[in-house]
mmCIF file with all atom_site columns, C-alpha atoms in Angstrom:
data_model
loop_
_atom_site.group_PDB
_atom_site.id
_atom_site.type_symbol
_atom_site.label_atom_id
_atom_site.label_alt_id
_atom_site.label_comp_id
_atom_site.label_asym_id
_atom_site.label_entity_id
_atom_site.label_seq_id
_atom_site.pdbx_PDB_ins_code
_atom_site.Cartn_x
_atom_site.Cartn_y
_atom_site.Cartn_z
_atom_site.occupancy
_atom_site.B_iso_or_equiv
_atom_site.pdbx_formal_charge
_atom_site.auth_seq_id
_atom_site.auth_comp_id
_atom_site.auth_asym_id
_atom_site.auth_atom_id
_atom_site.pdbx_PDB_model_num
ATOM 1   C CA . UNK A 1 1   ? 66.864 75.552 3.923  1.00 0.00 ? 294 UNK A CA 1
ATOM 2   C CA . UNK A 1 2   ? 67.756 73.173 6.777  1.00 0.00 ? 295 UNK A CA 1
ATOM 3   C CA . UNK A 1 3   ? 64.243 71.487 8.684  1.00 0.00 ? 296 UNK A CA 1
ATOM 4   C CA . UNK A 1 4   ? 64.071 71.948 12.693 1.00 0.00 ? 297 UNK A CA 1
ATOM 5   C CA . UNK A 1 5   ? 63.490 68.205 13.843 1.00 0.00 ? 298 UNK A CA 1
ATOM 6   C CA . UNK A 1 6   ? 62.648 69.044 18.018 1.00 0.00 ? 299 UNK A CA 1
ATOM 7   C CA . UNK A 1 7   ? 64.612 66.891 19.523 1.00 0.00 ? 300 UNK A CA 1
ATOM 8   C CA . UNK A 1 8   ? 62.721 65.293 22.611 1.00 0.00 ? 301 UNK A CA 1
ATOM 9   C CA . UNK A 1 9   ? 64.150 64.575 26.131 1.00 0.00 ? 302 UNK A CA 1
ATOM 10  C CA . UNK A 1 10  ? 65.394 61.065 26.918 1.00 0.00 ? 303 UNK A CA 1
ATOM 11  C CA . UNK A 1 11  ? 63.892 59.184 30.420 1.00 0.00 ? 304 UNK A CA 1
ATOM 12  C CA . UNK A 1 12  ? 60.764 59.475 32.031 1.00 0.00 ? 305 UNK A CA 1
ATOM 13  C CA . UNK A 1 13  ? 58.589 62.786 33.744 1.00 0.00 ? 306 UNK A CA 1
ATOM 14  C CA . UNK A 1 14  ? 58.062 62.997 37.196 1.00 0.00 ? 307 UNK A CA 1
ATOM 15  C CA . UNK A 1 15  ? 54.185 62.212 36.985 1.00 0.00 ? 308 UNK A CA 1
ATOM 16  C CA . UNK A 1 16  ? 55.144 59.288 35.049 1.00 0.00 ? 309 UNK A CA 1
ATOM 17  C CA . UNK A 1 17  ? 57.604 58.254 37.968 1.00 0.00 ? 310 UNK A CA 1
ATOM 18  C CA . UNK A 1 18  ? 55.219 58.705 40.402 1.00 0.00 ? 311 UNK A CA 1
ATOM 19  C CA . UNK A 1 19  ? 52.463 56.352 38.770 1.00 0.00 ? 312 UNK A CA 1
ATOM 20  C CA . UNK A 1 20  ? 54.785 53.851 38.540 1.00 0.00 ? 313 UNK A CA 1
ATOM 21  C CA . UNK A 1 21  ? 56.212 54.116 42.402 1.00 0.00 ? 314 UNK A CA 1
ATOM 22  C CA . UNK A 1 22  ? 52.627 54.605 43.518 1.00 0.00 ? 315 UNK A CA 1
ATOM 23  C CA . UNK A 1 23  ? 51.593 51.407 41.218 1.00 0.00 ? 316 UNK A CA 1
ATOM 24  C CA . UNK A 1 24  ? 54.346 49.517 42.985 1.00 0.00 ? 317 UNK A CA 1
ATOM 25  C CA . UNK A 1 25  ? 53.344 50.516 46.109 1.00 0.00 ? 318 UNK A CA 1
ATOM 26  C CA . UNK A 1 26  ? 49.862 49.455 45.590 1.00 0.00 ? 319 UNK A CA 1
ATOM 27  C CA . UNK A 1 27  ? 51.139 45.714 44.487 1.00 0.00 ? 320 UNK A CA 1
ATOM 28  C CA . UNK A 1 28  ? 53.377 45.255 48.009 1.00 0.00 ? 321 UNK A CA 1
ATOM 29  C CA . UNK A 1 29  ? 50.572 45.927 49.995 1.00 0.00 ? 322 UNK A CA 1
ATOM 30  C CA . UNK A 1 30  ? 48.136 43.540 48.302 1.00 0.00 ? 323 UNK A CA 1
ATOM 31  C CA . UNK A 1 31  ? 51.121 40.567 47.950 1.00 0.00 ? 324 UNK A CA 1
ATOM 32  C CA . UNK A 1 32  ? 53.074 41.745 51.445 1.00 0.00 ? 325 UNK A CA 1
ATOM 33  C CA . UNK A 1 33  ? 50.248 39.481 53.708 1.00 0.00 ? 326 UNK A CA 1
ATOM 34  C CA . UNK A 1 34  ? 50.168 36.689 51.439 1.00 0.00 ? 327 UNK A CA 1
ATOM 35  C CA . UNK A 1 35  ? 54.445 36.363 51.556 1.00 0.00 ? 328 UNK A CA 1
ATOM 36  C CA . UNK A 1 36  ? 54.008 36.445 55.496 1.00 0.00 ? 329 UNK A CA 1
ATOM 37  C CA . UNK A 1 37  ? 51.126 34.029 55.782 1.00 0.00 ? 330 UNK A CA 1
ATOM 38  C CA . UNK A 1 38  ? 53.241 31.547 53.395 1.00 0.00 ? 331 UNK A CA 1
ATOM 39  C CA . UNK A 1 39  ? 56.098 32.033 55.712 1.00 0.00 ? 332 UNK A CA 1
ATOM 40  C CA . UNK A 1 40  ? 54.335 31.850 58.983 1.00 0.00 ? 333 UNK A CA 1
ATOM 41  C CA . UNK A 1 41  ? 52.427 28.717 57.352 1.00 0.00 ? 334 UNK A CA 1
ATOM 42  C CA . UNK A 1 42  ? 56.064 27.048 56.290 1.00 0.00 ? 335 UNK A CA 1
ATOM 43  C CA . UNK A 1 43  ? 57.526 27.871 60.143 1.00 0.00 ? 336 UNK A CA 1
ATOM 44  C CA . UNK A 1 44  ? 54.649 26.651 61.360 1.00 0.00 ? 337 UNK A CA 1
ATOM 45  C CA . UNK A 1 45  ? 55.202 22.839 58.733 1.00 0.00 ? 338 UNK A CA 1
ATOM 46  C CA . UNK A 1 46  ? 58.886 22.894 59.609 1.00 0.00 ? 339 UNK A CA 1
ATOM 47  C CA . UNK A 1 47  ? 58.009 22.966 63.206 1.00 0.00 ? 340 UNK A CA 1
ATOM 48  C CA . UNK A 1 48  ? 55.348 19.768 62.911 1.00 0.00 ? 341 UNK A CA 1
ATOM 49  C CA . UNK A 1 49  ? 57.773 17.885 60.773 1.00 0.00 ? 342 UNK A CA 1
ATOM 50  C CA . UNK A 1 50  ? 60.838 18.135 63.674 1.00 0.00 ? 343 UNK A CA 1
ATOM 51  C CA . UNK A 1 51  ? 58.623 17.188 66.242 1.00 0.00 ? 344 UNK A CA 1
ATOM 52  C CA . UNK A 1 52  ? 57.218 14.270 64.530 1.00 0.00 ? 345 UNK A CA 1
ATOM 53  C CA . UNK A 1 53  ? 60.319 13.152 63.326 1.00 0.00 ? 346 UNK A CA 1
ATOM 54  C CA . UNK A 1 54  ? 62.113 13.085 66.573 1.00 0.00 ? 347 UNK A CA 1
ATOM 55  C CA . UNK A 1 55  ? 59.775 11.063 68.127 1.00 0.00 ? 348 UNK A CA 1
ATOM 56  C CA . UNK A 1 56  ? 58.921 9.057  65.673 1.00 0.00 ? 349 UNK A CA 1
ATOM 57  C CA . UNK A 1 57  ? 62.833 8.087  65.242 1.00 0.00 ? 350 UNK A CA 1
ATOM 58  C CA . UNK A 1 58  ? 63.208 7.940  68.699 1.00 0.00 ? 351 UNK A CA 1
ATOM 59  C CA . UNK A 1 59  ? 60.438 5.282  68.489 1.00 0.00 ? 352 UNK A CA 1
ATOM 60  C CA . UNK A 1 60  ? 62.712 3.303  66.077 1.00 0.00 ? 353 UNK A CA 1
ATOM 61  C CA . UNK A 1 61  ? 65.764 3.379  67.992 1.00 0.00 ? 354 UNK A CA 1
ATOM 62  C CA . UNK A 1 62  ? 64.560 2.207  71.255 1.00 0.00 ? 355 UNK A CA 1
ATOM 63  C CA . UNK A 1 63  ? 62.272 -0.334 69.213 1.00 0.00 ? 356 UNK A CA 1
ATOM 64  C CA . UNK A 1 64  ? 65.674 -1.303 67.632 1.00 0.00 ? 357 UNK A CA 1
ATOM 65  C CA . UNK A 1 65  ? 67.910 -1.624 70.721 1.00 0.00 ? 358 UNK A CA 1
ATOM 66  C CA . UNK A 1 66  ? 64.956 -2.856 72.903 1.00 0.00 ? 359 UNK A CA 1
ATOM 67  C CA . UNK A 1 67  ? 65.712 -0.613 75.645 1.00 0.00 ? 360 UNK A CA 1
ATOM 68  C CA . UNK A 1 68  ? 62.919 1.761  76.957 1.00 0.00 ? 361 UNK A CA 1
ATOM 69  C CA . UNK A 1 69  ? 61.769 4.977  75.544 1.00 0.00 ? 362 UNK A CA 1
ATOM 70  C CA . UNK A 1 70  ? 62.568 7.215  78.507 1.00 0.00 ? 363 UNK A CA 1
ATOM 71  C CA . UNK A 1 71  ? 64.783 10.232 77.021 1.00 0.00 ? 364 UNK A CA 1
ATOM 72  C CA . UNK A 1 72  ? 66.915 11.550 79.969 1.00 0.00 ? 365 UNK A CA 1
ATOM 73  C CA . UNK A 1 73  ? 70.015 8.990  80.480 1.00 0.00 ? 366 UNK A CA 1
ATOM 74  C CA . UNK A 1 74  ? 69.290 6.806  77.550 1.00 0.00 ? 367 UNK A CA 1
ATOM 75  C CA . UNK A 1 75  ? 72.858 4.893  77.112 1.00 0.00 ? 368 UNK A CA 1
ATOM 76  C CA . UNK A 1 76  ? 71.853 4.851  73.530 1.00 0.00 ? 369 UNK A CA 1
ATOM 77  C CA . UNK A 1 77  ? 73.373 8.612  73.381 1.00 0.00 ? 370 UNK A CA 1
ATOM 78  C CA . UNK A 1 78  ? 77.309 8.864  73.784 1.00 0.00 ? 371 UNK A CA 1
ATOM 79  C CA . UNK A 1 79  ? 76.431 11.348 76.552 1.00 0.00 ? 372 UNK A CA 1
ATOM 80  C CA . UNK A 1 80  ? 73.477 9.750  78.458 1.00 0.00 ? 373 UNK A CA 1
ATOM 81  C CA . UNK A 1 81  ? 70.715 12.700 78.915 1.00 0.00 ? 374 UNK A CA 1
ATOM 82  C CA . UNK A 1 82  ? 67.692 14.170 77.224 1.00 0.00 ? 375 UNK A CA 1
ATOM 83  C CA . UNK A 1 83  ? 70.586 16.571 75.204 1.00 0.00 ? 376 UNK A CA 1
ATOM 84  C CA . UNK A 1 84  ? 72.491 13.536 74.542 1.00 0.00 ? 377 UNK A CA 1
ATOM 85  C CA . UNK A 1 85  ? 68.964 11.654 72.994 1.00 0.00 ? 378 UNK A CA 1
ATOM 86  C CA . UNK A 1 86  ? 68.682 15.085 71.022 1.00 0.00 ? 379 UNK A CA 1
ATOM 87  C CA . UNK A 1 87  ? 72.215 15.371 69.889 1.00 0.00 ? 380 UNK A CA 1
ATOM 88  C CA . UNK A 1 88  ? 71.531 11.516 68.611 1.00 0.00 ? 381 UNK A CA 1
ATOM 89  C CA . UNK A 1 89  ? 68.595 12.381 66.622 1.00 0.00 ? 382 UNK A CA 1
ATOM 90  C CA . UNK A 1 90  ? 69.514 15.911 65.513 1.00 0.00 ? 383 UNK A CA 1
ATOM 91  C CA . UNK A 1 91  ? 73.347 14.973 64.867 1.00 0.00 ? 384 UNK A CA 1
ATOM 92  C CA . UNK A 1 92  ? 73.266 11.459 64.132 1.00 0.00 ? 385 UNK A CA 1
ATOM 93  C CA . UNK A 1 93  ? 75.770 8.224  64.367 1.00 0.00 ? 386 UNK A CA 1
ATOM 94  C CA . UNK A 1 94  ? 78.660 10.442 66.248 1.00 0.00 ? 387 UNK A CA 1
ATOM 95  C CA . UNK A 1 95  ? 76.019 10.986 68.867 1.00 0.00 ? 388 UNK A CA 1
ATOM 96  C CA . UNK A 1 96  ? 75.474 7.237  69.106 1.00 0.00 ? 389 UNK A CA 1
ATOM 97  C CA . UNK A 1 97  ? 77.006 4.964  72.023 1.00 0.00 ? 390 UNK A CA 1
ATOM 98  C CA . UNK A 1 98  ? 79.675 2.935  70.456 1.00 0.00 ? 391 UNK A CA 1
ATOM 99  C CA . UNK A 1 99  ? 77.810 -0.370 71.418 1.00 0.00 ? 392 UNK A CA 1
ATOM 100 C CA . UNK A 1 100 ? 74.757 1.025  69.724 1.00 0.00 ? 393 UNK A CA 1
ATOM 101 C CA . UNK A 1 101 ? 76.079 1.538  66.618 1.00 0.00 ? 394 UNK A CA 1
ATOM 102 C CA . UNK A 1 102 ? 75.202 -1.268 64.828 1.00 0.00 ? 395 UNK A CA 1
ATOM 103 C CA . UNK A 1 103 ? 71.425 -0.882 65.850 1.00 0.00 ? 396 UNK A CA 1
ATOM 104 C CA . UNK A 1 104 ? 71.733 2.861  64.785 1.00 0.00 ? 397 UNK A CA 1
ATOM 105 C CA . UNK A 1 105 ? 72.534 1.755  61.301 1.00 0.00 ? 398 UNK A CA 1
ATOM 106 C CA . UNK A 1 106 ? 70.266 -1.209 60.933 1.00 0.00 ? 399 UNK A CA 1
ATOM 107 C CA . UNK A 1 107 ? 67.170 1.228  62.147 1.00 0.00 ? 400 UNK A CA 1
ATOM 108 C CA . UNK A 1 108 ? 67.610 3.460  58.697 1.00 0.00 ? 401 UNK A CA 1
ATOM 109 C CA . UNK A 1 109 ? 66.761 6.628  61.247 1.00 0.00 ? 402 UNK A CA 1
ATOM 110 C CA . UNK A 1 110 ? 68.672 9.710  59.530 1.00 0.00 ? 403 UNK A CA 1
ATOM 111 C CA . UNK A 1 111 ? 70.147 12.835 61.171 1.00 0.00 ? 404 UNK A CA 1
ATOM 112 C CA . UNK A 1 112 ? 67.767 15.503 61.281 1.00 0.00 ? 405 UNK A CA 1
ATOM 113 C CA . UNK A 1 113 ? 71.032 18.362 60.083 1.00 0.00 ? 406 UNK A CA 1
ATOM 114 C CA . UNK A 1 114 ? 68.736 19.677 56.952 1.00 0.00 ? 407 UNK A CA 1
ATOM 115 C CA . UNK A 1 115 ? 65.764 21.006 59.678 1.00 0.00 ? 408 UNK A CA 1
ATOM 116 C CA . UNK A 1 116 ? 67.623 21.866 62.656 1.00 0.00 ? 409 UNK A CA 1
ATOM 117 C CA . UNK A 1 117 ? 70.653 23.579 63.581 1.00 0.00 ? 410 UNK A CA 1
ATOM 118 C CA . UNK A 1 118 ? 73.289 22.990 66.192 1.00 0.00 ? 411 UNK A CA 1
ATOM 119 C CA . UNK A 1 119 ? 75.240 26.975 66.485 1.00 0.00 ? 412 UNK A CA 1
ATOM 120 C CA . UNK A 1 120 ? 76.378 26.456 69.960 1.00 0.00 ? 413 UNK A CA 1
ATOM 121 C CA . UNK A 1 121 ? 77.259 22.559 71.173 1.00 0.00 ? 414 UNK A CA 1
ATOM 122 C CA . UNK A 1 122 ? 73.991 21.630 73.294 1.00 0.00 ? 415 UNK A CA 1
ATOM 123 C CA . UNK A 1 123 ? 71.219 24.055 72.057 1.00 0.00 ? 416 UNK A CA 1
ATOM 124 C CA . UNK A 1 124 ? 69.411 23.313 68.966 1.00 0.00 ? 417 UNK A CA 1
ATOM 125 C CA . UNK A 1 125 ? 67.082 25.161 67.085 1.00 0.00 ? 418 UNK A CA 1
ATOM 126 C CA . UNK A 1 126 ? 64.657 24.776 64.038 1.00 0.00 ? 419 UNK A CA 1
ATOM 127 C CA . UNK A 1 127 ? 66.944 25.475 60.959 1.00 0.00 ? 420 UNK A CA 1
ATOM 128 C CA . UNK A 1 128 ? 66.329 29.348 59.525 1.00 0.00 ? 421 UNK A CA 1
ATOM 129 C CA . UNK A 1 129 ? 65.404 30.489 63.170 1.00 0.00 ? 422 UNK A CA 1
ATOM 130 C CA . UNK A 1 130 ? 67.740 32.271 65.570 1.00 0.00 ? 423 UNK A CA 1
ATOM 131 C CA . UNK A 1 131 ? 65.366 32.182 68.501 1.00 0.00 ? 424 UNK A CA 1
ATOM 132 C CA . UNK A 1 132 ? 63.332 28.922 68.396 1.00 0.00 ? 425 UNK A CA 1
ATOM 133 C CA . UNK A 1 133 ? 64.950 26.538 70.559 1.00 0.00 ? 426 UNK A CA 1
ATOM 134 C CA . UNK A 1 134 ? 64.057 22.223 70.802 1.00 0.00 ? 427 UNK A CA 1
ATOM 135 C CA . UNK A 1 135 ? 64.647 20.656 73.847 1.00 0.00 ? 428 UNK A CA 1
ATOM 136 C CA . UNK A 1 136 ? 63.264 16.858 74.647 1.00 0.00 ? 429 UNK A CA 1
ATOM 137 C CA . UNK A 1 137 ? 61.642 14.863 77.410 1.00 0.00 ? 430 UNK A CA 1
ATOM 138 C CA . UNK A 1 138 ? 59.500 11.943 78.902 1.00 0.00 ? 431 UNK A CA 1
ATOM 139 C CA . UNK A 1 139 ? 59.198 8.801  77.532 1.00 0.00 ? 432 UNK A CA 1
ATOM 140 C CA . UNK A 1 140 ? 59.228 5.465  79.672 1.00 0.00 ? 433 UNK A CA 1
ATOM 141 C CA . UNK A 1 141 ? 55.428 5.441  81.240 1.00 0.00 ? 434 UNK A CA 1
ATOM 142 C CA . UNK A 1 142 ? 55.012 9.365  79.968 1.00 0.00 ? 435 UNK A CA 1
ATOM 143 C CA . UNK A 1 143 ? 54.625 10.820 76.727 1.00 0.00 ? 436 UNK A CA 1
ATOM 144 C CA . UNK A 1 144 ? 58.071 11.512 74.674 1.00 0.00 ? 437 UNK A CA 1
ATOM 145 C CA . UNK A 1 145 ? 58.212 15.718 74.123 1.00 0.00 ? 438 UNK A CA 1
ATOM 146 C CA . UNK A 1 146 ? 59.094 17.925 72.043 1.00 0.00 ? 439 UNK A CA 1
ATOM 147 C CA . UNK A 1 147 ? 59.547 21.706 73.200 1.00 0.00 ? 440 UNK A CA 1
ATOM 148 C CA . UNK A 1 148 ? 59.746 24.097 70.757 1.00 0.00 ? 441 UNK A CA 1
ATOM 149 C CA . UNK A 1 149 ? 60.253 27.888 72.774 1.00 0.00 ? 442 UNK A CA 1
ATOM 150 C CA . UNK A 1 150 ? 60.479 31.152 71.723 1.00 0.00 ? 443 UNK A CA 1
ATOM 151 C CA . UNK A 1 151 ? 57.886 30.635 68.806 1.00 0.00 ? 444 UNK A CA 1
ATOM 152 C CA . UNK A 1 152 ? 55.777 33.781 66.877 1.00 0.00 ? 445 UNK A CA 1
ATOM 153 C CA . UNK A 1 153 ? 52.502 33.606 68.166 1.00 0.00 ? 446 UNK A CA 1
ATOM 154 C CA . UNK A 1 154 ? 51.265 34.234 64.196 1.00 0.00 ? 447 UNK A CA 1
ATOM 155 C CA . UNK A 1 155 ? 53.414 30.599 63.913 1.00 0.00 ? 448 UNK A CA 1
ATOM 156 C CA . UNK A 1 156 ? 51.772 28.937 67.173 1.00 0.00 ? 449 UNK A CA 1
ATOM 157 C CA . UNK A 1 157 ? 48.482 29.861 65.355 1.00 0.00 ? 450 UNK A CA 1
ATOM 158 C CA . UNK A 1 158 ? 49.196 28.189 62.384 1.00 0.00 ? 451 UNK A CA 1
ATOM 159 C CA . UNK A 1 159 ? 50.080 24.982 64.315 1.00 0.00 ? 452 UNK A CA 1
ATOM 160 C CA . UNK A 1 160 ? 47.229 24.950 66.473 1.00 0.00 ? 453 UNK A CA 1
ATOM 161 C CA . UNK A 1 161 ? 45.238 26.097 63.235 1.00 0.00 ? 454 UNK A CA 1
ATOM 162 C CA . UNK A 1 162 ? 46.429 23.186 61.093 1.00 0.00 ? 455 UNK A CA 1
ATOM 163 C CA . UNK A 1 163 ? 45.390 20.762 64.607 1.00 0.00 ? 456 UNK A CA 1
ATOM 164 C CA . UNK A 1 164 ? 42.172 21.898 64.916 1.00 0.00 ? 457 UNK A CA 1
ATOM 165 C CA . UNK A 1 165 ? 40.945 24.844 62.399 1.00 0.00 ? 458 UNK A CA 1
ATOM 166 C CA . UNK A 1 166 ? 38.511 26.139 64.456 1.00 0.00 ? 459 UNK A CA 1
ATOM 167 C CA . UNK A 1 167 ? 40.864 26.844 67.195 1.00 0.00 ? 460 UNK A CA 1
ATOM 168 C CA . UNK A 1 168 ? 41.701 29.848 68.151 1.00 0.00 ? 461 UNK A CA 1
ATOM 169 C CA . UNK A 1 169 ? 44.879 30.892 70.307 1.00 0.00 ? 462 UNK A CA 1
ATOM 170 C CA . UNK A 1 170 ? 44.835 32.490 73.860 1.00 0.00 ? 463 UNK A CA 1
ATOM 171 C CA . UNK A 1 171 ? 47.541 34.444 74.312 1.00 0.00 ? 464 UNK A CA 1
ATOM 172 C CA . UNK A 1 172 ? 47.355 35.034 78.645 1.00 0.00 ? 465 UNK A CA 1
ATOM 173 C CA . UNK A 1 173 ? 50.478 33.023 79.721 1.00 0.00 ? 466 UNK A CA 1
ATOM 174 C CA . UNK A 1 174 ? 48.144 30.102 80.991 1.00 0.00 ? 467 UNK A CA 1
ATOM 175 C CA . UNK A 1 175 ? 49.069 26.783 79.007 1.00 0.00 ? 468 UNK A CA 1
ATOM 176 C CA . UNK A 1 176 ? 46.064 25.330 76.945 1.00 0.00 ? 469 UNK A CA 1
ATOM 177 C CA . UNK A 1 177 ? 46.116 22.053 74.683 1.00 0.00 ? 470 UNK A CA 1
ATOM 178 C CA . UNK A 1 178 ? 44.869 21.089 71.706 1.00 0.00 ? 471 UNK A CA 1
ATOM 179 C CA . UNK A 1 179 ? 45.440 17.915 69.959 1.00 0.00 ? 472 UNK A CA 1
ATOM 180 C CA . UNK A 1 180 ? 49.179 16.401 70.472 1.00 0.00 ? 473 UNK A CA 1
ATOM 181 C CA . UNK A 1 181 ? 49.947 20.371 71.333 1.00 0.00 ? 474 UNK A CA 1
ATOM 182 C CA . UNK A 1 182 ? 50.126 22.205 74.758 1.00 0.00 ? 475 UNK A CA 1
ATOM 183 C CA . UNK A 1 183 ? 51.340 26.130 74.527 1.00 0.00 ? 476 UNK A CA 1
ATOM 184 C CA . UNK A 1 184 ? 51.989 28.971 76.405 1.00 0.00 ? 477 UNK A CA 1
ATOM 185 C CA . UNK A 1 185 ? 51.843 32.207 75.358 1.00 0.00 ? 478 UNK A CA 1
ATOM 186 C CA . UNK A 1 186 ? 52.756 35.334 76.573 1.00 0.00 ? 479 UNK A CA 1
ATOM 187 C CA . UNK A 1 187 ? 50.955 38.342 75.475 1.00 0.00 ? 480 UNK A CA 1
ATOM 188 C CA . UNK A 1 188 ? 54.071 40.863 76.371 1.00 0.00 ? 481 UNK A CA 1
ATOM 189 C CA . UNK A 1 189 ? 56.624 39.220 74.032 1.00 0.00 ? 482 UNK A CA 1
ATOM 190 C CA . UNK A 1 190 ? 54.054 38.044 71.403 1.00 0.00 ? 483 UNK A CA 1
ATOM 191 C CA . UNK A 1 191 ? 55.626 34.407 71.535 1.00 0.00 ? 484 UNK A CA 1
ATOM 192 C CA . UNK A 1 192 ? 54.700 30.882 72.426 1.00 0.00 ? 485 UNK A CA 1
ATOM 193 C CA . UNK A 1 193 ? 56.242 27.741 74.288 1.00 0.00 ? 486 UNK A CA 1
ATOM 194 C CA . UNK A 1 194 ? 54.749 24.674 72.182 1.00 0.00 ? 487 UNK A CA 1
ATOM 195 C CA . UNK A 1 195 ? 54.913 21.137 73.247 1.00 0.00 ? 488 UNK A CA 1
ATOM 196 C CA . UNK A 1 196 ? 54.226 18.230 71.476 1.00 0.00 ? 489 UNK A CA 1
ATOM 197 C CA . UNK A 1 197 ? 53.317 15.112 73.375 1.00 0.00 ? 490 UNK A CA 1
ATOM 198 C CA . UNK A 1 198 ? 53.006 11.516 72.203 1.00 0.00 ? 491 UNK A CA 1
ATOM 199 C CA . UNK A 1 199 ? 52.861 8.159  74.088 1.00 0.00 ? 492 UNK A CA 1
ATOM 200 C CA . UNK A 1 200 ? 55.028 5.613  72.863 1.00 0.00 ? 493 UNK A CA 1
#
């Protein structure tokens, strides 16, 4: 006589599925906040790191060539204007006025292509962003800026966060400063205008 083996079903029940989807679910929630935070907190780095880059190299430059540090119709930049200063410091040597070539390359100051992008000519923006875009101004007797518009508020906080922790932002459309930072935020569009100011 031949022995009846039951022969089980292959794959998983539907209670089992749903522990699993509801166990999942559970785990995105808790890690979600902590994957934006990290993100807003990186922006936020990448942002600081452009803007004290650019002036700081801009610093170099004029240091290098001896003229002054005023950024609109610097004939450092192939195209003398404050997009001609960027396009030099964003771009790099084929930005450069052929007569300031040589002091380009002797001041070690390195195209900023890794951090910013360049998708349409004369607008740049921070690299990874399709709204964020960097204009610059000043110098001479004023501070050098940096403008950084269209930023996420949640990104503005982190900036004016890692300036001054105790800070919180206002977001009412009037500007307020804090540190090297003055922003503008407008509570409609939940995003900031941040400029960063330094006297050279």
């Amino acid at each position: 006589m031949k022995s009846a083996r039951r022969i089980h079903p292959q794959g998983f029940t539907m209670i089992e599925l749903a522990v699993v989807t509801a166990v999942i679910g559970i785990l995105l929630c808790v890690v979600a906040p902590s994957i934006r935070n990290n993100e807003n907190a990186g922006r936020a780095a990448q942002i600081e790191r452009i803007a004290q880059s650019a002036v700081g190299n801009w610093a170099t430059l004029t240091q290098q060539t001896g003229l002054p540090t005023t950024v609109n119709n610097s004939p450092i930049a192939a195209t003398p204007s404050a997009t001609g200063v960027t396009e030099v410091l964003f771009i790099g040597a084929s930005k450069v006025a052929s007569s300031f070539q040589p002091a380009y390359s002797a001041s070690s100051v390195q195209a900023m292509t890794q951090i910013v992008d360049n998708p349409s000519g004369s607008t740049f923006r921070t690299a990874g962003s399709v709204n964020t875009t960097i204009t610059m101004d000043g110098g001479g007797g004023s501070p050098v800026t940096v403008t950084f518009q269209n930023v996420s508020n949640l990104i503005a906080q982190a900036i004016i966060n890692h300036t001054s922790a105790d800070a919180s932002l206002t977001v009412d459309g009037n500007s307020y400063t804090v540190g090297p930072w003055t922003y503008t935020c407008a509570s409609a569009t939940l995003t900031c205008t941040l400029t960063y100011s330094r006297q050279l």
